[in-house]
Amino acid sequence: VYLISDRLKVISSELQVELMDFSGNIIYSEKIPVQIEANKSKVYFEKRIQDLTNLSKNENLVLFVSVTEGKNTLDENLLYFK
């Protein structure tokens, strides 16, 4: 997961990563405190899908990723697998 900032100062934030199936069952969840570097693009989370689940088929999974600064959500995204 890349985080990109065009701000000119460091952002103290939290990266939340959740892997779930289409029924809403959470398979993997992690909250990571991150310091998003100023005016930069950088990888802040990287794991193989096989390391997060023992399921043989990934097409029924979705990865939810959000970045928050305090109580403010800076961004969130859903990633689907084939």
Short mmCIF file of C-alpha atoms in Angstrom, two decimals:
data_model
loop_
_atom_site.label_atom_id
_atom_site.label_comp_id
_atom_site.label_asym_id
_atom_site.label_seq_id
_atom_site.Cartn_x
_atom_site.Cartn_y
_atom_site.Cartn_z
CA VAL A 1 0.00 0.00 0.00
CA TYR A 2 1.48 3.29 -1.11
CA LEU A 3 0.67 6.50 0.69
CA ILE A 4 1.21 9.73 -1.21
CA SER A 5 1.36 13.18 0.33
CA ASP A 6 1.65 16.55 -1.32
CA ARG A 7 1.66 18.33 2.03
CA LEU A 8 4.87 20.07 2.98
CA LYS A 9 4.96 18.67 6.50
CA VAL A 10 4.94 15.20 8.05
CA ILE A 11 1.50 13.77 8.87
CA SER A 12 1.07 11.64 11.99
CA SER A 13 -1.60 9.15 11.02
CA GLU A 14 -2.90 5.60 11.28
CA LEU A 15 -3.12 3.10 8.45
CA GLN A 16 -5.86 0.50 8.85
CA VAL A 17 -5.79 -2.64 6.69
CA GLU A 18 -8.62 -5.19 6.75
CA LEU A 19 -9.00 -8.23 4.55
CA MET A 20 -12.55 -9.57 4.51
CA ASP A 21 -14.78 -11.86 2.53
CA PHE A 22 -17.97 -10.71 0.79
CA SER A 23 -20.01 -11.82 3.81
CA GLY A 24 -18.19 -9.26 5.96
CA ASN A 25 -16.08 -11.75 7.92
CA ILE A 26 -12.73 -10.19 8.80
CA ILE A 27 -9.87 -12.49 7.88
CA TYR A 28 -7.00 -10.14 8.71
CA SER A 29 -6.86 -6.76 10.43
CA GLU A 30 -4.00 -4.47 11.37
CA LYS A 31 -3.68 -0.85 12.50
CA ILE A 32 -0.32 0.73 11.91
CA PRO A 33 0.78 4.14 13.22
CA VAL A 34 2.61 5.88 10.37
CA GLN A 35 4.43 9.13 9.83
CA ILE A 36 3.57 10.07 6.25
CA GLU A 37 6.58 11.88 4.88
CA ALA A 38 6.18 15.33 3.38
CA ASN A 39 5.77 15.63 -0.40
CA LYS A 40 6.56 11.96 -1.02
CA SER A 41 5.20 8.63 -2.22
CA LYS A 42 6.24 5.58 -0.21
CA VAL A 43 5.20 1.99 0.58
CA TYR A 44 3.85 1.73 4.14
CA PHE A 45 2.33 -1.78 3.99
CA GLU A 46 3.37 -4.75 1.90
CA LYS A 47 2.34 -8.38 2.38
CA ARG A 48 1.48 -11.19 0.02
CA ILE A 49 -2.20 -12.18 0.01
CA GLN A 50 -1.12 -15.79 0.63
CA ASP A 51 0.46 -14.69 3.91
CA LEU A 52 -2.82 -13.15 5.09
CA THR A 53 -5.18 -16.04 4.38
CA ASN A 54 -5.14 -19.78 3.83
CA LEU A 55 -8.02 -19.61 1.33
CA SER A 56 -7.22 -21.04 -2.09
CA LYS A 57 -9.51 -18.61 -3.94
CA ASN A 58 -9.06 -14.88 -3.61
CA GLU A 59 -11.92 -13.68 -5.82
CA ASN A 60 -14.35 -13.48 -2.87
CA LEU A 61 -12.07 -11.19 -0.87
CA VAL A 62 -11.79 -7.43 -0.54
CA LEU A 63 -9.04 -5.40 1.08
CA PHE A 64 -10.22 -2.26 2.89
CA VAL A 65 -7.54 0.34 3.53
CA SER A 66 -8.02 3.65 5.33
CA VAL A 67 -5.76 6.43 6.55
CA THR A 68 -6.82 8.64 9.42
CA GLU A 69 -5.30 11.68 11.06
CA GLY A 70 -6.86 11.92 14.51
CA LYS A 71 -10.61 11.61 13.92
CA ASN A 72 -10.38 12.72 10.29
CA THR A 73 -10.35 10.14 7.50
CA LEU A 74 -7.81 11.26 4.92
CA ASP A 75 -8.60 8.51 2.42
CA GLU A 76 -10.01 5.02 2.12
CA ASN A 77 -10.07 2.47 -0.63
CA LEU A 78 -11.40 -0.98 -1.47
CA LEU A 79 -9.28 -3.39 -3.49
CA TYR A 80 -10.78 -6.46 -5.10
CA PHE A 81 -8.93 -9.61 -6.20
CA LYS A 82 -9.35 -11.79 -9.29
#
